[in-house]
Amino acid sequence: MAPAAMRIAARSLSGAKPVSYWLDDPEKPAALPALTGDEHTDLLVVGGGYSGLWTALIAKERDPERDVVLIEGHEVGWAASGRNGGFCAASVTHGLANGVERWPDEIAKLEELGARNLDAIEEAVARYGIDCEFERTGEIDVATEPYQLDELREWHQEIVALGITGVDFLDRDAVRAEVDSPTFLGGLWDRRGVAMLHPAKLAWGLKRACRELGVRIYEGTRGLDLVRSGEGMAVRTPYGRIFARRVALGTNIFPSLVKRVRPYTVPVYDYALMTEPLTSEQLESIGWKGRQGLGDSANQFHYFRLSADNRILWGGYDAIYPYGGKLSADLDQRPETFLKLAGQFFDCFPQLSGVNFSHAWGGAIDTCSRFTAFFGTAHQGRVAYAAGYTGLGVGSTRFGADVMLDLLAGEETGRTRLEMVRSKPMPFPPEPFAWAGIEITRRSLARADGNGGRRNLWLRTMDKLGLGFDS
């Protein structure tokens, strides 16, 4: 970055709060008391993010008489569910391309299930009166390099050949008529497959809906260990125990209470900025009347969208794996990444020079080697888990909740018969091999972005094995 551009980027960050914009809300609900003593329940849900909240809610919808308890180690929605970009995608496979590559024989069914899942989220938001700023505006994948434009055009032809509708190819003039950036060369607009929302308000709304249906929620209550107890399970917490017939684990990036699951995920720290609200003149300078979500097509990509009050969220690019998979609040702030992101923002939107960022934050994503969720059971079917959403869990965690409940019921359904549900990703190796492999992959992806998209031998080998690293 040139010195002048660096000074502009640094000034834009001078007043940024080191906290997620979504969580910095005066309407944030008060935390609920921690569990003390012993509890007994039919279903215990561990984790108060989207995965756990949807599981608890759907469990009560399926059987209103079922007794359900949910525990959360901190506060509902405080981790990834309150720090993401608010892109709620229909895809349950981390995008159509990833699904086609891994499960080509199932892709029609997977797309159908994903579309129904997003519809169900929209219906639940309306049914429970969840004011989470839900806007089904779609998403545009933009090309900023000529090779990306060629790839998007070819991919659109494949989409059409698959019989999938609602995805339009936009040339340079068409994409800039939607959102005006001198860096945009074209794009693919998925018109119905993605909604924008306020992620923390979705979590808080699900919390309220769960309680209204009778779910007992304990915050500040971490699950410490999981053991068999008679015909069911017992989870120890700091101040008590919970005895449950069945347990659903929605802990995602946090260490699973089923230890054999832990090697399948690693934490990746992702970072985002939020601007101050744009003036009407600033908004007019970039267009964006359709309010779609956007993402560029590089390996090290950005995602960006408008908030309800016309701020721009700008995130992505750096995906940082800490050695040993260490989780630490210290990693939520990374000034060198924020400076880089700010500079890239003004490269994309030079007409917004002078805009300041109000918030800068980061958080950990649970990534797995196939980029999308995996599922399973333990303790002879008494425990179910879902993890590995790799950054696209805002929508697909609801699908994962349905899968976990199917598995706990011992039911064979259209979901549990899927190869996607029955298979597992490749686990990550122990250190130092995990760190070395991820670092080689990150550097190779960066080189590919600067080399016309050409992938080196390492990446081609990873592609052939169906392995990778993403956020």
mmCIF file of N, CA, C and O in Angstrom, residues 103 114 240 272 316 355 402 436:
data_model
loop_
_atom_site.group_PDB
_atom_site.id
_atom_site.type_symbol
_atom_site.label_atom_id
_atom_site.label_comp_id
_atom_site.label_asym_id
_atom_site.label_seq_id
_atom_site.Cartn_x
_atom_site.Cartn_y
_atom_site.Cartn_z
ATOM 1 N N TRP A 103 -20.727 -33.937 -4.251
ATOM 2 C CA TRP A 103 -21.884 -34.844 -4.281
ATOM 3 C C TRP A 103 -22.713 -34.596 -5.535
ATOM 4 O O TRP A 103 -23.883 -34.209 -5.468
ATOM 5 N N GLY A 114 -31.943 -27.107 0.452
ATOM 6 C CA GLY A 114 -31.442 -25.792 0.829
ATOM 7 C C GLY A 114 -32.463 -24.692 0.582
ATOM 8 O O GLY A 114 -32.638 -23.793 1.410
ATOM 9 N N GLY A 240 -23.229 -27.304 38.490
ATOM 10 C CA GLY A 240 -24.267 -28.321 38.561
ATOM 11 C C GLY A 240 -24.097 -29.414 37.531
ATOM 12 O O GLY A 240 -23.035 -29.568 36.926
ATOM 13 N N ALA A 272 -13.707 -8.120 10.075
ATOM 14 C CA ALA A 272 -14.652 -7.268 9.359
ATOM 15 C C ALA A 272 -14.602 -5.844 9.884
ATOM 16 O O ALA A 272 -14.244 -5.592 11.043
ATOM 17 N N GLY A 316 -13.524 -10.145 5.375
ATOM 18 C CA GLY A 316 -12.879 -11.229 4.649
ATOM 19 C C GLY A 316 -11.400 -11.007 4.405
ATOM 20 O O GLY A 316 -10.693 -10.361 5.173
ATOM 21 N N VAL A 355 -14.898 8.435 4.146
ATOM 22 C CA VAL A 355 -15.781 7.683 5.029
ATOM 23 C C VAL A 355 -14.948 7.054 6.143
ATOM 24 O O VAL A 355 -13.822 6.583 5.909
ATOM 25 N N ASP A 402 -32.141 -29.880 11.967
ATOM 26 C CA ASP A 402 -33.054 -30.938 11.531
ATOM 27 C C ASP A 402 -32.343 -32.283 11.447
ATOM 28 O O ASP A 402 -32.883 -33.313 11.861
ATOM 29 N N ALA A 436 1.660 -26.144 9.246
ATOM 30 C CA ALA A 436 2.483 -26.093 8.026
ATOM 31 C C ALA A 436 1.615 -26.253 6.785
ATOM 32 O O ALA A 436 1.751 -25.507 5.810
#
